[in-house]
CSV table of C-alpha atoms and ligand atoms in Angstrom, one decimal:
chain,number,residue,atom,x,y,z
A,240,UNK,CA,-12.1,23.5,-2.1
A,241,UNK,CA,-9.0,21.2,-3.4
A,242,UNK,CA,-10.2,19.1,-6.3
A,243,UNK,CA,-11.0,15.6,-6.1
A,244,UNK,CA,-7.3,13.3,-8.0
A,245,UNK,CA,-7.7,11.2,-11.2
A,246,UNK,CA,-6.7,7.6,-10.9
A,247,UNK,CA,-4.3,7.2,-14.4
A,248,UNK,CA,-6.2,5.1,-16.7
A,249,UNK,CA,-3.3,2.9,-16.8
A,250,UNK,CA,-3.1,2.4,-13.2
A,251,UNK,CA,-5.4,0.5,-13.0
A,252,UNK,CA,-4.1,-3.1,-14.2
A,253,UNK,CA,-1.4,-2.8,-12.4
A,254,UNK,CA,-3.9,-2.4,-9.0
A,255,UNK,CA,-5.1,-5.2,-10.3
A,256,UNK,CA,-1.8,-7.1,-10.3
A,257,UNK,CA,-0.9,-6.9,-7.3
A,258,UNK,CA,-4.5,-7.3,-5.8
A,259,UNK,CA,-4.9,-10.5,-7.1
A,260,UNK,CA,-1.2,-11.3,-5.6
A,261,UNK,CA,-2.2,-10.4,-2.8
A,262,UNK,CA,-5.0,-12.5,-2.8
A,263,UNK,CA,-4.3,-15.7,-4.0
A,264,UNK,CA,-0.7,-16.5,-2.9
A,265,UNK,CA,-1.5,-20.4,-3.4
A,266,UNK,CA,-1.5,-19.2,-7.2
A,267,UNK,CA,1.7,-18.0,-6.7
A,268,UNK,CA,3.5,-21.1,-5.4
A,269,UNK,CA,1.4,-23.4,-7.6
A,270,UNK,CA,2.9,-21.1,-10.7
A,271,UNK,CA,6.5,-20.9,-8.8
A,272,UNK,CA,6.0,-25.3,-8.6
A,273,UNK,CA,5.0,-25.1,-12.8
A,274,UNK,CA,8.6,-23.5,-13.1
A,275,UNK,CA,10.2,-25.6,-11.2
A,276,UNK,CA,11.4,-24.0,-8.4
A,277,UNK,CA,12.0,-24.9,-5.1
A,278,UNK,CA,9.9,-22.4,-2.6
A,279,UNK,CA,10.3,-21.7,0.8
A,280,UNK,CA,8.1,-20.8,3.6
A,281,UNK,CA,9.5,-17.2,5.7
A,282,UNK,CA,7.6,-16.9,9.2
A,283,UNK,CA,8.0,-13.2,10.6
A,284,UNK,CA,9.9,-11.7,10.9
A,285,UNK,CA,13.3,-10.4,8.9
A,286,UNK,CA,13.7,-13.5,6.9
A,287,UNK,CA,16.1,-13.7,4.7
A,288,UNK,CA,14.8,-14.1,1.3
A,289,UNK,CA,18.0,-12.5,0.0
A,290,UNK,CA,19.7,-15.8,1.0
A,291,UNK,CA,17.1,-17.6,-0.6
A,292,UNK,CA,17.1,-16.4,-3.9
A,293,UNK,CA,20.7,-16.0,-4.9
A,294,UNK,CA,20.2,-20.0,-3.8
A,295,UNK,CA,17.4,-20.6,-7.2
A,296,UNK,CA,14.2,-20.8,-4.7
A,297,UNK,CA,11.9,-19.0,-3.8
A,298,UNK,CA,10.9,-16.6,-0.9
A,299,UNK,CA,7.6,-17.3,-0.2
A,300,UNK,CA,5.9,-15.4,2.6
A,301,UNK,CA,3.9,-16.7,5.7
A,302,UNK,CA,2.0,-14.7,8.3
A,303,UNK,CA,-1.0,-16.7,9.1
A,304,UNK,CA,-4.0,-15.6,7.2
A,305,UNK,CA,-7.7,-14.2,7.6
A,306,UNK,CA,-10.6,-15.4,8.6
A,307,UNK,CA,-9.4,-19.1,9.4
A,308,UNK,CA,-11.3,-21.0,12.1
A,309,UNK,CA,-8.5,-23.4,13.3
A,310,UNK,CA,-9.2,-26.8,14.2
A,311,UNK,CA,-6.4,-28.9,13.4
A,312,UNK,CA,-3.1,-26.9,14.9
A,313,UNK,CA,-5.5,-26.6,17.8
A,314,UNK,CA,-4.0,-30.6,18.9
A,315,UNK,CA,-0.5,-28.6,19.4
A,316,UNK,CA,-2.3,-24.5,20.8
A,317,UNK,CA,-4.5,-23.7,23.4
A,318,UNK,CA,-6.9,-21.1,22.2
A,319,UNK,CA,-5.6,-18.4,23.8
A,320,UNK,CA,-2.5,-18.6,21.6
A,321,UNK,CA,-1.9,-15.3,19.4
A,322,UNK,CA,-3.5,-16.7,16.2
A,323,UNK,CA,-0.3,-15.8,13.3
A,324,UNK,CA,1.6,-18.9,14.7
A,325,UNK,CA,-1.5,-21.0,14.4
A,326,UNK,CA,-3.0,-20.4,11.9
A,327,UNK,CA,0.0,-20.7,10.1
A,328,UNK,CA,0.0,-24.2,10.9
A,329,UNK,CA,-3.3,-24.5,10.7
A,330,UNK,CA,-2.7,-24.1,7.0
A,331,UNK,CA,0.0,-26.3,7.1
A,332,UNK,CA,-2.1,-29.0,8.4
A,333,UNK,CA,-4.7,-29.0,5.5
A,334,UNK,CA,-2.6,-28.4,3.2
A,335,UNK,CA,-2.9,-25.0,1.9
A,336,UNK,CA,0.8,-24.7,1.4
A,337,UNK,CA,2.1,-28.3,-0.5
A,338,UNK,CA,4.7,-27.8,-2.7
A,339,UNK,CA,7.1,-25.7,-0.1
A,340,UNK,CA,10.3,-27.9,0.6
A,341,UNK,CA,10.7,-26.1,3.8
A,342,UNK,CA,10.0,-23.3,6.2
A,343,UNK,CA,11.9,-20.9,8.4
A,344,UNK,CA,11.5,-18.6,10.5
A,345,UNK,CA,13.1,-16.3,13.3
A,346,UNK,CA,12.6,-16.5,17.1
A,347,UNK,CA,11.8,-13.4,18.5
A,348,UNK,CA,9.6,-14.7,20.7
A,349,UNK,CA,8.0,-16.3,23.2
A,350,UNK,CA,5.6,-17.9,20.7
A,351,UNK,CA,7.4,-18.4,17.4
A,352,UNK,CA,9.7,-20.7,19.4
A,353,UNK,CA,7.3,-23.4,21.2
A,354,UNK,CA,6.2,-22.8,17.0
A,355,UNK,CA,8.9,-24.4,15.5
A,356,UNK,CA,9.1,-26.9,17.9
A,357,UNK,CA,5.7,-28.0,17.4
A,358,UNK,CA,5.8,-27.0,13.7
A,359,UNK,CA,9.0,-30.1,14.0
A,360,UNK,CA,6.6,-32.2,15.9
A,361,UNK,CA,3.3,-31.6,13.8
A,362,UNK,CA,4.8,-31.7,10.1
A,363,UNK,CA,8.3,-34.2,9.9
A,364,UNK,CA,7.7,-33.4,6.6
A,365,UNK,CA,7.9,-29.8,5.9
A,366,UNK,CA,11.6,-29.2,7.4
A,367,UNK,CA,11.7,-25.9,9.8
A,368,UNK,CA,15.2,-24.0,9.6
A,369,UNK,CA,15.3,-21.9,12.7
A,370,UNK,CA,17.2,-18.7,12.4
A,371,UNK,CA,18.4,-17.7,16.4
A,372,UNK,CA,18.7,-13.4,15.8
A,373,UNK,CA,21.3,-11.5,18.6
A,374,UNK,CA,18.7,-9.0,20.7
A,375,UNK,CA,22.7,-7.5,21.3
A,376,UNK,CA,23.1,-6.7,17.9
A,377,UNK,CA,25.2,-3.3,18.2
A,378,UNK,CA,28.0,-5.8,19.0
A,379,UNK,CA,30.9,-7.1,16.4
A,380,UNK,CA,30.1,-10.6,18.2
A,381,UNK,CA,27.0,-10.5,17.6
A,382,UNK,CA,28.1,-10.2,13.2
A,383,UNK,CA,30.1,-12.5,13.4
A,384,UNK,CA,27.2,-15.2,15.1
A,385,UNK,CA,24.6,-13.9,13.0
A,386,UNK,CA,26.6,-14.7,9.8
A,387,UNK,CA,27.6,-17.9,11.2
A,388,UNK,CA,23.3,-18.9,11.8
A,389,UNK,CA,22.8,-17.5,8.2
A,390,UNK,CA,25.6,-19.8,6.9
A,391,UNK,CA,24.6,-22.6,8.6
A,392,UNK,CA,21.0,-22.1,7.0
A,393,UNK,CA,22.5,-21.8,3.3
A,394,UNK,CA,23.8,-25.3,4.0
A,395,UNK,CA,19.7,-26.7,5.3
A,396,UNK,CA,18.8,-25.1,2.1
A,397,UNK,CA,21.8,-26.7,0.2
A,398,UNK,CA,20.3,-30.0,1.6
A,399,UNK,CA,17.4,-29.1,0.5
A,400,UNK,CA,17.6,-28.5,-3.3
A,401,UNK,CA,19.0,-25.4,-3.3
A,402,UNK,CA,22.2,-24.2,-5.5
A,403,UNK,CA,25.8,-23.9,-3.5
A,404,UNK,CA,25.9,-20.7,-1.8
A,405,UNK,CA,27.4,-18.4,-4.9
A,406,UNK,CA,28.7,-15.1,-3.1
A,407,UNK,CA,28.2,-13.0,-6.5
A,408,UNK,CA,24.6,-14.1,-6.6
A,409,UNK,CA,23.9,-13.3,-3.2
A,410,UNK,CA,25.9,-9.9,-3.8
A,411,UNK,CA,22.8,-9.7,-7.2
A,412,UNK,CA,19.8,-11.0,-4.4
A,413,UNK,CA,20.7,-8.5,-2.3
A,414,UNK,CA,20.9,-5.2,-4.3
A,415,UNK,CA,17.8,-6.4,-6.5
A,416,UNK,CA,16.2,-7.3,-2.4
A,417,UNK,CA,17.4,-3.6,-1.6
A,418,UNK,CA,15.8,-1.7,-4.8
A,419,UNK,CA,12.6,-3.4,-4.2
A,420,UNK,CA,13.1,-2.1,0.0
A,421,UNK,CA,13.1,1.2,-1.4
A,422,UNK,CA,10.7,1.2,-3.9
A,423,UNK,CA,8.0,0.0,-1.6
A,424,UNK,CA,9.8,2.5,0.7
A,425,UNK,CA,8.5,5.2,-1.6
A,426,UNK,CA,5.5,3.9,-2.6
A,427,UNK,CA,4.9,4.6,1.3
A,428,UNK,CA,5.2,8.0,0.8
A,429,UNK,CA,3.1,8.8,-2.3
A,430,UNK,CA,0.1,7.3,-1.6
A,431,UNK,CA,0.7,9.1,1.4
A,432,UNK,CA,0.1,11.9,0.3
A,433,UNK,CA,-1.9,11.3,-3.7
A,434,UNK,CA,-5.6,12.8,-1.4
A,435,UNK,CA,-6.6,9.5,-1.1
A,436,UNK,CA,-6.1,8.2,-4.1
A,437,UNK,CA,-4.7,5.4,-3.0
A,438,UNK,CA,-7.5,3.4,-0.3
A,439,UNK,CA,-5.9,1.8,2.9
A,440,UNK,CA,-6.9,-2.1,1.5
A,441,UNK,CA,-4.9,-1.0,-1.9
A,442,UNK,CA,-2.8,0.1,0.0
A,443,UNK,CA,-1.9,-3.0,1.4
A,444,UNK,CA,-1.9,-5.1,-1.7
A,445,UNK,CA,0.7,-3.2,-3.4
A,446,UNK,CA,3.0,-4.0,-0.4
A,447,UNK,CA,1.8,-7.7,0.3
A,448,UNK,CA,2.3,-8.8,-2.9
A,449,UNK,CA,5.5,-8.4,-2.5
A,450,UNK,CA,5.4,-11.5,-0.1
A,451,UNK,CA,4.1,-14.1,-2.8
A,452,UNK,CA,5.5,-12.5,-6.5
A,453,UNK,CA,9.6,-12.7,-7.8
A,454,UNK,CA,10.9,-9.6,-6.7
A,455,UNK,CA,11.9,-9.5,-10.7
A,456,UNK,CA,8.0,-9.5,-11.6
A,457,UNK,CA,7.1,-7.1,-8.8
A,458,UNK,CA,9.7,-4.1,-8.7
A,459,UNK,CA,9.7,-3.0,-11.6
A,460,UNK,CA,5.1,-3.2,-11.3
A,461,UNK,CA,5.9,-1.2,-8.7
A,462,UNK,CA,8.5,1.0,-10.0
A,463,UNK,CA,6.0,2.0,-12.6
A,464,UNK,CA,3.2,2.6,-10.1
A,465,UNK,CA,5.6,5.3,-8.2
A,466,UNK,CA,6.3,6.6,-11.8
A,467,UNK,CA,2.3,7.4,-11.9
A,468,UNK,CA,2.0,8.4,-8.4
A,469,UNK,CA,5.3,10.4,-9.2
A,470,UNK,CA,3.2,12.2,-11.9
A,471,UNK,CA,0.3,13.6,-10.0
A,472,UNK,CA,0.7,16.8,-7.6
A,473,UNK,CA,1.3,15.7,-3.9
A,474,UNK,CA,-2.3,16.5,-2.3
A,475,UNK,CA,-3.0,16.0,1.5
A,476,UNK,CA,-5.3,13.8,2.6
A,477,UNK,CA,-8.8,14.6,4.8
A,478,UNK,CA,-7.4,12.2,7.4
A,479,UNK,CA,-4.2,10.8,7.7
A,480,UNK,CA,-3.1,7.8,9.8
A,481,UNK,CA,0.0,6.2,10.9
A,482,UNK,CA,-0.7,2.8,12.2
A,483,UNK,CA,1.4,0.6,14.1
A,484,UNK,CA,1.1,-3.1,15.0
A,485,UNK,CA,2.9,-5.8,13.6
A,486,UNK,CA,0.3,-6.2,10.6
A,487,UNK,CA,-3.2,-5.6,9.4
A,488,UNK,CA,-4.7,-7.1,6.1
A,489,UNK,CA,-7.7,-8.3,6.4
A,490,UNK,CA,-9.7,-6.2,3.8
A,491,UNK,CA,-12.9,-5.9,6.1
A,492,UNK,CA,-11.0,-3.9,8.6
A,493,UNK,CA,-9.4,-2.3,6.1
A,494,UNK,CA,-12.3,-0.6,4.8
A,495,UNK,CA,-13.0,-0.5,7.9
A,496,UNK,CA,-10.8,2.6,7.9
A,497,UNK,CA,-11.4,4.0,4.5
A,498,UNK,CA,-15.4,4.1,5.8
A,499,UNK,CA,-14.3,5.9,9.0
A,500,UNK,CA,-12.5,8.6,5.6
A,501,UNK,CA,-8.4,7.7,7.1
A,502,UNK,CA,-6.0,7.9,4.3
A,503,UNK,CA,-2.4,5.4,6.4
A,504,UNK,CA,0.0,8.2,5.7
A,505,UNK,CA,2.9,6.4,7.1
A,506,UNK,CA,2.9,2.9,8.7
A,507,UNK,CA,4.8,0.9,12.0
A,508,UNK,CA,3.9,-2.7,10.7
A,509,UNK,CA,5.7,-5.5,10.9
A,510,UNK,CA,4.2,-7.1,8.0
A,511,UNK,CA,4.6,-3.4,6.2
A,512,UNK,CA,7.3,-0.6,6.9
A,513,UNK,CA,8.9,-2.2,9.9
A,514,UNK,CA,10.1,-5.7,7.2
A,515,UNK,CA,11.5,-2.9,4.4
A,516,UNK,CA,12.9,0.2,6.6
A,517,UNK,CA,16.5,-0.9,6.4
A,518,UNK,CA,19.1,-1.8,3.5
A,519,UNK,CA,22.0,-3.9,3.9
A,520,UNK,CA,25.2,-2.6,3.4
A,521,UNK,CA,28.3,-2.8,0.4
A,522,UNK,CA,30.9,-5.4,1.8
A,523,UNK,CA,33.7,-7.6,0.1
A,524,UNK,CA,31.1,-10.7,1.8
A,525,UNK,CA,28.1,-10.4,1.3
A,526,UNK,CA,26.3,-12.6,4.0
A,527,UNK,CA,28.8,-10.3,6.4
A,528,UNK,CA,25.9,-7.8,5.0
A,529,UNK,CA,22.7,-9.4,5.5
A,530,UNK,CA,24.1,-10.3,8.9
A,531,UNK,CA,24.2,-6.4,9.0
A,532,UNK,CA,20.6,-5.9,7.2
A,533,UNK,CA,19.5,-7.3,10.0
A,534,UNK,CA,21.9,-6.6,13.1
A,535,UNK,CA,20.6,-2.3,12.4
A,536,UNK,CA,17.1,-2.9,13.0
A,537,UNK,CA,16.4,-0.6,15.8
A,538,UNK,CA,12.4,1.0,17.8
A,539,UNK,CA,10.9,-2.8,16.9
A,540,UNK,CA,9.6,-4.1,19.7
A,541,UNK,CA,11.0,-7.2,18.6
A,542,UNK,CA,14.3,-6.3,19.2
A,543,UNK,CA,16.2,-4.9,21.9
A,544,UNK,CA,17.1,-1.5,22.1
A,545,UNK,CA,19.8,-0.1,24.6
A,546,UNK,CA,17.8,3.6,24.8
A,547,UNK,CA,14.3,2.7,25.8
A,548,UNK,CA,13.0,6.4,24.3
A,549,UNK,CA,14.3,4.9,21.0
A,550,UNK,CA,11.2,3.6,19.8
A,551,UNK,CA,8.2,5.9,21.5
A,552,UNK,CA,10.7,9.1,18.9
A,553,UNK,CA,10.6,7.4,16.1
A,554,UNK,CA,6.9,6.8,16.4
A,555,UNK,CA,6.1,10.6,17.5
A,556,UNK,CA,8.5,11.1,14.2
A,557,UNK,CA,6.4,8.7,11.8
A,558,UNK,CA,2.7,10.8,12.9
A,559,UNK,CA,4.7,14.1,12.3
A,560,UNK,CA,6.6,13.7,9.4
A,561,UNK,CA,3.9,11.8,7.8
A,562,UNK,CA,1.5,14.5,8.7
A,563,UNK,CA,-0.9,12.0,10.6
A,564,UNK,CA,-3.2,13.2,12.9
A,565,UNK,CA,-3.8,10.4,14.7
A,566,UNK,CA,-1.8,6.6,15.4
A,567,UNK,CA,-3.5,3.8,15.7
A,568,UNK,CA,-2.4,0.4,17.0
A,569,UNK,CA,-3.9,-3.0,15.4
A,570,UNK,CA,-2.9,-5.4,18.7
A,571,UNK,CA,-3.0,-9.1,17.7
A,572,UNK,CA,-4.2,-10.3,20.9
A,573,UNK,CA,-2.4,-12.5,23.0
A,574,UNK,CA,0.7,-10.9,21.2
A,575,UNK,CA,2.7,-9.6,24.7
A,576,UNK,CA,5.3,-7.7,23.1
A,577,UNK,CA,3.3,-5.1,21.6
A,578,UNK,CA,0.8,-5.4,25.0
A,579,UNK,CA,3.6,-5.0,27.1
A,580,UNK,CA,4.9,-2.3,25.1
A,581,UNK,CA,2.4,-0.3,24.4
A,582,UNK,CA,1.7,2.0,27.8
A,583,UNK,CA,5.2,3.9,27.7
A,584,UNK,CA,3.8,4.2,23.9
A,585,UNK,CA,0.5,5.5,25.0
A,586,UNK,CA,2.4,7.5,27.7
A,587,UNK,CA,4.7,9.5,24.7
A,588,UNK,CA,1.7,10.0,22.4
A,589,UNK,CA,0.0,11.6,24.7
A,590,UNK,CA,2.8,13.7,26.3
A,591,UNK,CA,3.5,14.8,22.4
A,592,UNK,CA,-0.5,16.0,22.0
A,593,UNK,CA,-0.9,12.4,19.3
A,594,UNK,CA,-4.2,11.1,19.2
A,595,UNK,CA,-4.4,7.8,19.9
A,596,UNK,CA,-6.6,4.6,19.5
A,597,UNK,CA,-6.4,0.6,19.8
A,598,UNK,CA,-8.5,-2.0,18.1
A,599,UNK,CA,-8.0,-5.5,18.7
A,600,UNK,CA,-7.7,-7.9,15.8
A,601,UNK,CA,-6.6,-11.3,15.3
A,602,UNK,CA,-6.5,-13.8,12.3
A,603,UNK,CA,-9.4,-15.6,13.0
A,604,UNK,CA,-11.2,-12.4,12.9
A,605,UNK,CA,-14.1,-11.6,10.7
A,606,UNK,CA,-16.4,-9.5,12.3
A,607,UNK,CA,-15.0,-5.9,12.8
A,608,UNK,CA,-17.9,-4.4,13.2
A,609,UNK,CA,-17.2,-2.7,17.0
A,610,UNK,CA,-13.2,-1.9,15.2
A,611,UNK,CA,-15.5,-0.3,12.7
A,612,UNK,CA,-17.5,2.0,14.8
A,613,UNK,CA,-14.1,2.7,17.1
A,614,UNK,CA,-12.4,4.1,13.6
A,615,UNK,CA,-15.9,6.5,13.0
A,616,UNK,CA,-15.8,7.9,16.5
A,617,UNK,CA,-11.7,8.4,16.7
A,618,UNK,CA,-12.3,10.2,13.3
A,619,UNK,CA,-14.7,12.6,14.0
A,620,UNK,CA,-13.0,13.1,17.2
A,621,UNK,CA,-9.6,14.0,14.6
A,622,UNK,CA,-12.3,16.0,12.0
B,958,SF4,S1,1.5,-11.4,17.1
B,958,SF4,FE1,3.1,-10.8,18.5
B,958,SF4,S2,2.9,-13.1,19.5
B,958,SF4,FE2,1.9,-13.3,17.8
B,958,SF4,S3,4.5,-13.9,16.7
B,958,SF4,FE3,4.1,-11.9,16.4
B,958,SF4,S4,5.1,-11.0,18.0
B,958,SF4,FE4,5.0,-13.4,18.2
């Protein structure tokens, strides 16, 4: 029998820091405000954090919040609306985002477009700075267009008290964010091959902390954690799994994965790997490099790809390369983007002999008993 890996003593304080940061975003925001920083809320997806950082402001991740019952935002959205949008607006209406000077977001789905309008109506004191992204990303005009969008966003940030855009500062920010993305990719690979030493909830906290912490504090800690994990021998976990979906950050749901015996060996989550898969290239025009970073994204259900087989192939490769025994899609309720693509993905997974499971979830959900039962049954099927 393979011996269980021992967690090095010095690893726990690091993991505690990631957990506290991920679980207390408000404390991070308060700390930024106390230092006199201006903070900008970053709604999904592909927020240009580097640009905000380069202008001396703090990018602050805004992906709704779990277990929040929406009452104030119910005046703006019907109950059958994506909970990521509803809980984000609810947080703002309840004052939990007090101190942000603006919120920015891309308009990549039929939920985010009305959100930008409703936000403006509900919260005139907290400007919504929309960022329109091109879907035809393969053409040169897409780069020109998106660069102009980013430039427009920079002008708005400047009006809100950000520093004037300095190309050298942006170049520096691109480098530090590229390093942070590389460290997160490394962590994802290491966490999957350390015999289940990093349970699903811990893995999520390590990655989620990047949404709220200053990159200068996050990156050195993650680098240290990666070194500690690298010093341990490779050991595949008992039930490695690939998780897909928009996000999977509910502690109760992540404990259900752990309870069923799963280790997350790879993910295709928008909040996690999809957000740090692509780096900005080197270019003498750093704003263009930032536009290139977005235009190089692919195999994402929110983005158009000329080759419809690209995404199914990507998921199959993720499962195979991570040694996963199957794939679980955590499907956000009322997310038509993910609902519509699932039949094609499932057909390909079936054709490749990869077992899969769909779990419905949303940000208002508190009881994951049914998900827990489904995961246990899935584990038995794979075991
Ligand atoms: S979860 Fe789906 S519907 Fe909601 S914002 Fe994201 S892509 Fe749009």
